[in-house]
Coordinates of N, CA and C in Angstrom, one line a residue:
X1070 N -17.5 -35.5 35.0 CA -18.7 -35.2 34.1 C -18.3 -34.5 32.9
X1071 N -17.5 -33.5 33.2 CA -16.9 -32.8 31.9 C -16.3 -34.0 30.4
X1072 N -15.4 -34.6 31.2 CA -14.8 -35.8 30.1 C -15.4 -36.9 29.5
X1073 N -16.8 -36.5 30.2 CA -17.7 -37.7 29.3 C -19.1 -37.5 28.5
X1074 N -18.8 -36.1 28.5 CA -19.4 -34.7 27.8 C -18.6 -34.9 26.4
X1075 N -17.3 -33.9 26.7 CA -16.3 -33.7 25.5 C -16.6 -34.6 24.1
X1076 N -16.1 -36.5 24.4 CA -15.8 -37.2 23.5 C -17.1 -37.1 22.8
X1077 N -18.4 -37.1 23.3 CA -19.3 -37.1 22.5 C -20.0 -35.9 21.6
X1078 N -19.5 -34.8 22.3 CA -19.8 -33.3 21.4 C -18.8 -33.4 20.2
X1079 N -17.7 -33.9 20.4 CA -16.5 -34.3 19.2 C -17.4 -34.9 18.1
X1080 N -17.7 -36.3 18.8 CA -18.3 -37.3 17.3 C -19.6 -36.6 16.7
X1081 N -20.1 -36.1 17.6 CA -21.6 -36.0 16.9 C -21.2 -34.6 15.8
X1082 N -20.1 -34.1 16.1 CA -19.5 -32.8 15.5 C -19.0 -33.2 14.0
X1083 N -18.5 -34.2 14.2 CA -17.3 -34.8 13.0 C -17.2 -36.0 12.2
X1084 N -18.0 -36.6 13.0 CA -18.3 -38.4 12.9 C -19.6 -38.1 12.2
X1085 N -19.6 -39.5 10.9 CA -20.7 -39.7 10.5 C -20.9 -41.6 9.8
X1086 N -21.9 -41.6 9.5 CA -21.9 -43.4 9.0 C -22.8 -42.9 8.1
X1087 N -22.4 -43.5 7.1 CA -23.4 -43.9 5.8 C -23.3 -44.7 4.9
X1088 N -24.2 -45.2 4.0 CA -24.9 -46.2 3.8 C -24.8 -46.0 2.0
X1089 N -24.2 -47.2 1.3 CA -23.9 -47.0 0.0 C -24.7 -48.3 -0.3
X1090 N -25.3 -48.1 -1.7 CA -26.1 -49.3 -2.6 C -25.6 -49.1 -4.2
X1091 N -25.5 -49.7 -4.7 CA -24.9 -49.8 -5.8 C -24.8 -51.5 -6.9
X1092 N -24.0 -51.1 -7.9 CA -23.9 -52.4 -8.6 C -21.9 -52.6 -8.4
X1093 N -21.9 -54.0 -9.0 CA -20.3 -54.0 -9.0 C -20.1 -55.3 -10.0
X1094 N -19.2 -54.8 -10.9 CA -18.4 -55.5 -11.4 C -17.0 -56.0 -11.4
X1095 N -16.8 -57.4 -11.7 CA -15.4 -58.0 -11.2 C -15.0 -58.6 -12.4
X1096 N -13.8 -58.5 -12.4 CA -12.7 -59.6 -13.4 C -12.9 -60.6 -13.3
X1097 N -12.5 -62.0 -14.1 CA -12.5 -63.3 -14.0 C -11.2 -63.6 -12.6
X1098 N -12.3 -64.6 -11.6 CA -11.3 -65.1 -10.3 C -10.5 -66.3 -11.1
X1099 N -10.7 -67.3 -12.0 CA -9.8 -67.8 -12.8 C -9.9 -68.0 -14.6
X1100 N -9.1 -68.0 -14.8 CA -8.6 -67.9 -16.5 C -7.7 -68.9 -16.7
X1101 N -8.1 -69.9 -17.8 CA -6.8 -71.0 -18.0 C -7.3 -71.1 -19.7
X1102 N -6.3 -71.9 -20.2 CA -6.9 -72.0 -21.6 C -5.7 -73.3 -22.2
X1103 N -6.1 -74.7 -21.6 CA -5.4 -75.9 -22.0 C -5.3 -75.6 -23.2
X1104 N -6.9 -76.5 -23.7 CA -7.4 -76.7 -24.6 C -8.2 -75.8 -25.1
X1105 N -9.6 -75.3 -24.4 CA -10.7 -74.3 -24.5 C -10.3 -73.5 -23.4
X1106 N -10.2 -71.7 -24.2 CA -10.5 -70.9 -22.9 C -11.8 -71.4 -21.5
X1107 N -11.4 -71.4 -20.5 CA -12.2 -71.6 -19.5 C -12.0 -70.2 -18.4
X1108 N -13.4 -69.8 -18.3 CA -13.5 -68.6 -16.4 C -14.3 -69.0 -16.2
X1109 N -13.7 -68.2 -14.9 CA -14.6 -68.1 -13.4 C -15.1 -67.2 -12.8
X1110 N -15.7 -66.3 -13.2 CA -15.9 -65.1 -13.1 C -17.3 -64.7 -12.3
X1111 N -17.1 -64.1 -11.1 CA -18.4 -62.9 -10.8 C -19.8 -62.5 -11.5
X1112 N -20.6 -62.6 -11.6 CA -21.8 -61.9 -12.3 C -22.1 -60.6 -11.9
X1113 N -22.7 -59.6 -12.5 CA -22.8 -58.0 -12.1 C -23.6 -58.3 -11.0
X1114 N -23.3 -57.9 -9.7 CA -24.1 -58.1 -8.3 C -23.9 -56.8 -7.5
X1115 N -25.0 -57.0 -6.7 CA -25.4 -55.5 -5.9 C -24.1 -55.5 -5.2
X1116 N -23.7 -53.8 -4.7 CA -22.9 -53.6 -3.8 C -23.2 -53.3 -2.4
X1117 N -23.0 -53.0 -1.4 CA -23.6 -52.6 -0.1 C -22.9 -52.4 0.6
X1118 N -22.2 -51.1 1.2 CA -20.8 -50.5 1.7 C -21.9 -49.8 2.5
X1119 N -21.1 -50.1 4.2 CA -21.6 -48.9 5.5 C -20.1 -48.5 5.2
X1120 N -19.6 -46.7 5.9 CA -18.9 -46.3 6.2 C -18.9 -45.5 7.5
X1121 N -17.9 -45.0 7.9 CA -18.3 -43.9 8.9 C -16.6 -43.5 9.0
X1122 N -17.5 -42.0 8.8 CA -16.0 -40.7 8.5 C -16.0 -40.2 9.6
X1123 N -14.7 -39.6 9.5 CA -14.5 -38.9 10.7 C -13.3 -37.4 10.2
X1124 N -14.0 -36.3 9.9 CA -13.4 -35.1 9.3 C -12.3 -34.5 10.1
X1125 N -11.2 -35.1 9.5 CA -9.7 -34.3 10.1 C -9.5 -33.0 10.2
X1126 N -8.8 -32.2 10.6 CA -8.5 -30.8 10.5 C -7.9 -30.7 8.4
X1127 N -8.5 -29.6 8.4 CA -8.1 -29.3 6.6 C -9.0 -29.7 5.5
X1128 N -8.7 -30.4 4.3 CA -9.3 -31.2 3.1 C -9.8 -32.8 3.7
X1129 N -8.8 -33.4 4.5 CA -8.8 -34.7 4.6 C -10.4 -35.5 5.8
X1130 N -10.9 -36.3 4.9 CA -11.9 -37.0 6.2 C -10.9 -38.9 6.1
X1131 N -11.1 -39.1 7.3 CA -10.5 -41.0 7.1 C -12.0 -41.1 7.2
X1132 N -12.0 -42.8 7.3 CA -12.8 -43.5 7.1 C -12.8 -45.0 7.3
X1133 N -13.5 -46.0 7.9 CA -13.7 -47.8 7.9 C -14.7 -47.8 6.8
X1134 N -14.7 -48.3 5.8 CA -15.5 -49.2 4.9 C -16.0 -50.5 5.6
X1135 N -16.7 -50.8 5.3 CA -17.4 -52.4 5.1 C -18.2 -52.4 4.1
X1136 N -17.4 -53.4 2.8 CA -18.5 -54.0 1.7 C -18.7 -54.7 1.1
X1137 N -19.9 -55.4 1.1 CA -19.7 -56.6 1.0 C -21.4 -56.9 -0.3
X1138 N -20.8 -57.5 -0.8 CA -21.3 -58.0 -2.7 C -21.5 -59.8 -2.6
X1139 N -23.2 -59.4 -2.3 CA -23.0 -61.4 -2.8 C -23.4 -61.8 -4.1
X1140 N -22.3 -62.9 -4.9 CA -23.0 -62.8 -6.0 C -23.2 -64.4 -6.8
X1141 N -23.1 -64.4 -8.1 CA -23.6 -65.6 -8.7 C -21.8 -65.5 -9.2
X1142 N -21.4 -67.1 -9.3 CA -20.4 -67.7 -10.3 C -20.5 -68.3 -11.4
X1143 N -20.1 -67.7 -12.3 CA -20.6 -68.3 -13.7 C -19.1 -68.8 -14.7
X1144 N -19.0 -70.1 -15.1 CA -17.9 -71.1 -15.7 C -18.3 -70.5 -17.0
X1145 N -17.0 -69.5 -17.8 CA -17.6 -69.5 -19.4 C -16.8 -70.6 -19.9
X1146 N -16.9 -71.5 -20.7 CA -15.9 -72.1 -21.6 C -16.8 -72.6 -23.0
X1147 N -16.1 -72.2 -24.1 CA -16.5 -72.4 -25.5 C -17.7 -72.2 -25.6
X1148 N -18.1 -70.5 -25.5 CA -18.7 -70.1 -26.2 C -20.2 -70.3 -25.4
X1149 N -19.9 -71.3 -24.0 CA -21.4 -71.5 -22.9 C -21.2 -70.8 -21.7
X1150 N -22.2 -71.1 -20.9 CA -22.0 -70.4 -19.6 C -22.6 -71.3 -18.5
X1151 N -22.1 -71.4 -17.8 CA -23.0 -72.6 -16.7 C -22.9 -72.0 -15.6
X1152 N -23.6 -72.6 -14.0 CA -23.6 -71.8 -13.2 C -22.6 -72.7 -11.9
X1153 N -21.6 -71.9 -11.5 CA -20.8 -72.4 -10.6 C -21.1 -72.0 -9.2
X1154 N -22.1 -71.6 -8.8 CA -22.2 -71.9 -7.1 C -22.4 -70.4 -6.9
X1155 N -21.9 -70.2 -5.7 CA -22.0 -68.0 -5.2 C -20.9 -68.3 -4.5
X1156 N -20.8 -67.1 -4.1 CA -19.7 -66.4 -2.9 C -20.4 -65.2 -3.0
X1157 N -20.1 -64.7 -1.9 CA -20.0 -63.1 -0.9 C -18.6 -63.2 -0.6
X1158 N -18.7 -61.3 -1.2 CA -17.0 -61.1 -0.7 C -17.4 -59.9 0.5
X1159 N -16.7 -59.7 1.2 CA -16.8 -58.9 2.3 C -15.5 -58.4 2.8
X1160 N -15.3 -57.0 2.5 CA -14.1 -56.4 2.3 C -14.0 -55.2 3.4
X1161 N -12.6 -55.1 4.1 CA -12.6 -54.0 5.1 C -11.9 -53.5 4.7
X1162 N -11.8 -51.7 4.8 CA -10.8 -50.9 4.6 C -10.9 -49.7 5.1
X1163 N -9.8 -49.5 5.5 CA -9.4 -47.7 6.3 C -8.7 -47.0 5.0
X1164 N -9.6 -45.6 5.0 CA -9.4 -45.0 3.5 C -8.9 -43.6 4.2
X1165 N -8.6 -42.6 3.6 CA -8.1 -41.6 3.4 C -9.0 -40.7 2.3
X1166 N -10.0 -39.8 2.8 CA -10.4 -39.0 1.3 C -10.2 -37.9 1.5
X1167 N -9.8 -36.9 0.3 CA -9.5 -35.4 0.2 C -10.7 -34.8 -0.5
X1168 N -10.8 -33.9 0.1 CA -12.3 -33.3 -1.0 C -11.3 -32.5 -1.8
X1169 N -11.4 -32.4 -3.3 CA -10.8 -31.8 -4.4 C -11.3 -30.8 -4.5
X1170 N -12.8 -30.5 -5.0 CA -13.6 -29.2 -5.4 C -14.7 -29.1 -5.9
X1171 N -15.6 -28.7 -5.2 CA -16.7 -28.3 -5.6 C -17.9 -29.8 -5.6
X1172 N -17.4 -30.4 -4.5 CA -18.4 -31.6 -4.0 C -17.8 -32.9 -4.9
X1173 N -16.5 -32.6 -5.5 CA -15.4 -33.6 -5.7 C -14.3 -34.1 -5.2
X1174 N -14.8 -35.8 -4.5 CA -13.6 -36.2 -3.6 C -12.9 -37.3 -4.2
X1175 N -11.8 -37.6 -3.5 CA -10.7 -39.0 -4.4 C -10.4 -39.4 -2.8
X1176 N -10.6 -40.8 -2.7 CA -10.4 -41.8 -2.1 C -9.3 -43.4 -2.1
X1177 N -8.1 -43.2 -1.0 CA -7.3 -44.3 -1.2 C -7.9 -45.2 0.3
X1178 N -8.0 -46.0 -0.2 CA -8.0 -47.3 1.2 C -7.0 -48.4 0.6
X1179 N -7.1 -49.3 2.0 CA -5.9 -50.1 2.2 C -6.7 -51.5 3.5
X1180 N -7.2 -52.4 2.9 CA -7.7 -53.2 3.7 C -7.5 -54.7 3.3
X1181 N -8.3 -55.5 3.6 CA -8.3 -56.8 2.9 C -9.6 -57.6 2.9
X1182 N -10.0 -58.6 2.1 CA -11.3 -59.1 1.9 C -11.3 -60.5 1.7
X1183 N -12.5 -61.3 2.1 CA -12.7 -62.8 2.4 C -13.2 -63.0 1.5
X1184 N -13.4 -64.4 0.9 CA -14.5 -65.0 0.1 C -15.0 -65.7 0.9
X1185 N -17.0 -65.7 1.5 CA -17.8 -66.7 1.9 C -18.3 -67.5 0.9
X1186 N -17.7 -68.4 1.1 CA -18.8 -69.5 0.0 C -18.9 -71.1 0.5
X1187 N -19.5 -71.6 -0.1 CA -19.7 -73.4 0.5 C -18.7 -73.8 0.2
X1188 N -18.1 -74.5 0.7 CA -16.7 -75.7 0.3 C -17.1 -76.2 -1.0
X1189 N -17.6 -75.8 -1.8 CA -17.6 -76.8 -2.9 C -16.6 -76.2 -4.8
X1190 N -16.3 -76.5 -5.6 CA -15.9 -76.0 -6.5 C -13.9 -75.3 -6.5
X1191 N -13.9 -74.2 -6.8 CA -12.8 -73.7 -5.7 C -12.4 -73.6 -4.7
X1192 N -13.2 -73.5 -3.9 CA -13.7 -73.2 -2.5 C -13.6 -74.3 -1.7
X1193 N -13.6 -75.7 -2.1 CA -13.5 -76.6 -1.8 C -12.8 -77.1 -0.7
X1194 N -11.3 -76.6 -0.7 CA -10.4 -76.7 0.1 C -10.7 -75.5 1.2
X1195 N -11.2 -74.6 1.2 CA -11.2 -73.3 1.9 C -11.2 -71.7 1.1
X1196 N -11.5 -70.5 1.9 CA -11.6 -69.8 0.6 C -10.4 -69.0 0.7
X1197 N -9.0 -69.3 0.9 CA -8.1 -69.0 0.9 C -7.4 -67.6 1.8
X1198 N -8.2 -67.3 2.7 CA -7.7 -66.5 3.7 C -8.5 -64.9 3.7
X1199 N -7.9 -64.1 4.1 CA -7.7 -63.0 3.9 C -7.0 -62.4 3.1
X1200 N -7.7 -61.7 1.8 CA -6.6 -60.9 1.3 C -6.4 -59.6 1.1
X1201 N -5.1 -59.1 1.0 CA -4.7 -58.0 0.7 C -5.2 -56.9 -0.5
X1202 N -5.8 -55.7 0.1 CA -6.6 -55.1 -1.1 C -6.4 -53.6 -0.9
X1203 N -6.2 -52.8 -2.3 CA -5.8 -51.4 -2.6 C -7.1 -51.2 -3.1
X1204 N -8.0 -49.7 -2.7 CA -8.9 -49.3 -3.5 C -8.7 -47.8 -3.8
X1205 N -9.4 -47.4 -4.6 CA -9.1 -46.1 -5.1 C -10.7 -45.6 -5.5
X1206 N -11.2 -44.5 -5.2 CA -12.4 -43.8 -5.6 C -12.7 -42.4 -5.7
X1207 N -13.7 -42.0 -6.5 CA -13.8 -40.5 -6.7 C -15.5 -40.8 -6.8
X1208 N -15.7 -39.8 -6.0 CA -17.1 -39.1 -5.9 C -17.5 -37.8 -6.3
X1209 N -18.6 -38.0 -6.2 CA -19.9 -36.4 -7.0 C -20.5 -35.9 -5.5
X1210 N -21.0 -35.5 -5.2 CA -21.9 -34.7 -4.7 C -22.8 -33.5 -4.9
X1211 N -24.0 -33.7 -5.5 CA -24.5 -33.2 -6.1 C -25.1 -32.0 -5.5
X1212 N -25.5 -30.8 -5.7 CA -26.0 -29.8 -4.8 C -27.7 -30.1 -4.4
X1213 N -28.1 -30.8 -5.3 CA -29.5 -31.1 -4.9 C -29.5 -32.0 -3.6
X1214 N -28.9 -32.6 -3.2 CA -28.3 -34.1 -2.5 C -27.9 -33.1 -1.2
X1215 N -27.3 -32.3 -0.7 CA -27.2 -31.7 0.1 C -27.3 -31.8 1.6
X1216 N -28.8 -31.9 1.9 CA -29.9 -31.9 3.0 C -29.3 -33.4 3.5
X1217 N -28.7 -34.3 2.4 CA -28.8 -36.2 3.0 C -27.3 -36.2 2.6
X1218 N -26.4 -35.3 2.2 CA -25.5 -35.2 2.0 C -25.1 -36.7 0.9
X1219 N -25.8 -37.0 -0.2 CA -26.0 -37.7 -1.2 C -24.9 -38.0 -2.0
X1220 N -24.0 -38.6 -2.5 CA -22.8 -39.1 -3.2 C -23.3 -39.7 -4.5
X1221 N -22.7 -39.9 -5.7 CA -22.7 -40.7 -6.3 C -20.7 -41.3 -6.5
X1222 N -20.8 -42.3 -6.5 CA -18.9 -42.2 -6.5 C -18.7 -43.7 -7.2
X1223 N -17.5 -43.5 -7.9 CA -16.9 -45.0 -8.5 C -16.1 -45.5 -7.8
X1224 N -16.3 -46.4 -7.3 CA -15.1 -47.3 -7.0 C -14.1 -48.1 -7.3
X1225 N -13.2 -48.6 -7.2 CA -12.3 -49.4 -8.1 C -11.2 -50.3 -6.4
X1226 N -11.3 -51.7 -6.7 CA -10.0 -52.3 -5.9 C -9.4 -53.3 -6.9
X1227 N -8.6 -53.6 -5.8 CA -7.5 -55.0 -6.8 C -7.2 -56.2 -5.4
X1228 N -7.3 -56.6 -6.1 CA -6.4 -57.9 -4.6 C -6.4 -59.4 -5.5
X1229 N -5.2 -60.1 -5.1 CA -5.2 -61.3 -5.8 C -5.3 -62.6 -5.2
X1230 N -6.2 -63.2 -6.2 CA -7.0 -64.8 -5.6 C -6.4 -65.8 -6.0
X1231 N -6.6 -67.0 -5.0 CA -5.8 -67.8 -5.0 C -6.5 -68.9 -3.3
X1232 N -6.9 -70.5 -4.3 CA -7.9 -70.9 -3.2 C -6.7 -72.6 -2.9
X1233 N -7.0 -73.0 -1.9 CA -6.1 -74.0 -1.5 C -6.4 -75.0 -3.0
X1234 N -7.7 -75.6 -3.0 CA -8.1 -76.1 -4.5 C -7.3 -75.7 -5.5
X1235 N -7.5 -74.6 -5.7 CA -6.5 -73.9 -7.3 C -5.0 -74.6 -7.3
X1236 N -4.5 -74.6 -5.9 CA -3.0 -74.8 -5.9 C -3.1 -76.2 -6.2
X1237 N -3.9 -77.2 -5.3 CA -3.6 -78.6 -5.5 C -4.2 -78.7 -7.0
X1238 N -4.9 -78.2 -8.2 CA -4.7 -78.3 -9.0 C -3.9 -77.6 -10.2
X1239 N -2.8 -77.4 -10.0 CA -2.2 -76.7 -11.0 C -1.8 -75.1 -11.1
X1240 N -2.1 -74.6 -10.3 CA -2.5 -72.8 -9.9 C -1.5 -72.4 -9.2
X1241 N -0.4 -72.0 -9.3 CA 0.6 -71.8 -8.1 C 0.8 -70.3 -7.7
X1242 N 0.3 -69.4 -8.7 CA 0.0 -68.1 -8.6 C -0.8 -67.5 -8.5
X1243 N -1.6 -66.4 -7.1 CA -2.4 -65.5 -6.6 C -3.3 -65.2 -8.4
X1244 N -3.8 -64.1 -8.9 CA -4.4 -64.0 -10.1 C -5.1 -62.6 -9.8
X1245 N -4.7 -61.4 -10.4 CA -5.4 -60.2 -9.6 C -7.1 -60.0 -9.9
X1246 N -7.6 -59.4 -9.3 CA -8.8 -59.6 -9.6 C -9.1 -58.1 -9.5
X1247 N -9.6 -57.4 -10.5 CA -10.5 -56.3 -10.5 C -11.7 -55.6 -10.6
X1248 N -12.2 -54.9 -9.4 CA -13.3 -54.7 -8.8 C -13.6 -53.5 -9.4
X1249 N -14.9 -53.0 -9.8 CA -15.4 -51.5 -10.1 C -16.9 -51.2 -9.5
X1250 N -17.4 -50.6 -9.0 CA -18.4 -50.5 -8.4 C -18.9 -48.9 -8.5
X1251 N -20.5 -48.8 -9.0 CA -20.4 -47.7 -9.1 C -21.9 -47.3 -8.2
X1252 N -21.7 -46.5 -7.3 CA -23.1 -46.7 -5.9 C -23.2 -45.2 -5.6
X1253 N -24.7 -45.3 -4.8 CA -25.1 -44.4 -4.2 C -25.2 -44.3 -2.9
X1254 N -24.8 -43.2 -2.0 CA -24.3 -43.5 -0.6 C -25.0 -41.8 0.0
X1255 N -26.1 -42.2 0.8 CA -26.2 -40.9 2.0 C -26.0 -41.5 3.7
X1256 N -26.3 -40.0 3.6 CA -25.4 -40.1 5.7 C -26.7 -40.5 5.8
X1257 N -26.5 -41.4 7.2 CA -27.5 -42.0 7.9 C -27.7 -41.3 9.1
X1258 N -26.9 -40.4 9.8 CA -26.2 -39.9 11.3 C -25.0 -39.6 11.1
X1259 N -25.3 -38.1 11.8 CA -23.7 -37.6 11.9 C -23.7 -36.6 11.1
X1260 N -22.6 -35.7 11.3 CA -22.4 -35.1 10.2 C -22.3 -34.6 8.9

């Protein structure tokens, strides 16, 4: 009875999940320029990250991310813009944050992220796997925000794209892609 007491006085002690909304912007997923510059680029689309921390002994909390951004594809070339289909990216990551000072934290994670979209366009062939992704973030926490334990924080990742399509046309190199996201995040439960 005791041992099944413990684990749960632990999480409810230290463990927490919460809940981020925000906007995000992304780099062009491709750039070529034969004849006319041509991309492929993201449109500014909501963000929506669950996490749940778990406060180590000292400065350091870890953490699982899930975030996942569905958005619009838009083809610029010469000066127009047309609409190239959607994707949802949906990214996992185990992070590491240190609280710095005074309700200022800096966040490294280390995960990887999918592109959902219809077979059609790039995607065509598949949406090229899982990929490898470095994020980096710094948060506010405001003293009003307290009671909901309220964030405002920026985000930033990198990871490079690269779809079976791209290769059979001409693309033989990944292409890094950079993410910035800037959201608001309170505890839902927990700590």
């Amino acid at each position: 009875m005791l041992l099944a007491v413990c684990p749960t006085g632990r999480l409810a002690a230290q463990v927490s999940v919460r809940a981020s909304l925000g906007a995000r912007f992304s780099t062009a997923l491709v750039k070529d320029s034969i004849v006319v510059p041509i991309d492929l680029k993201p449109a500014i689309a909501p963000a929506l990250l669950v996490s749940v921390r778990d406060e180590f002994q000292g400065p350091y909390t870890g953490d699982l991310t899930i975030d996942v951004t569905p958005t619009t594809l838009k083809r610029e070339e010469s000066g127009t813009t047309a609409d190239a289909g959607s994707a949802t990216t949906v990214a996992f990551t185990f992070g590491l944050r240190r609280d710095l000072h005074a309700g200022v934290a800096a966040r490294l994670g280390l995960g990887g992220l999918v592109y959902l979209a219809d077979n059609t366009g790039v995607f065509q062939q598949g949406n090229g796997g899982v990929f490898p992704l470095v994020a980096l973030g710094a948060s506010y926490a405001p003293s009003f925000g307290a009671k909901h334990q309220l964030e405002v924080a920026l985000n930033y990742d990198v990871h490079r794209f690269i779809t079976p399509a791209l290769k059979t046309t001409g693309f033989p190199n990944p292409r890094p892609v950079h993410r910035l996201a800037l959201v608001v995040s309170a505890r839902l439960i927990g700590k």
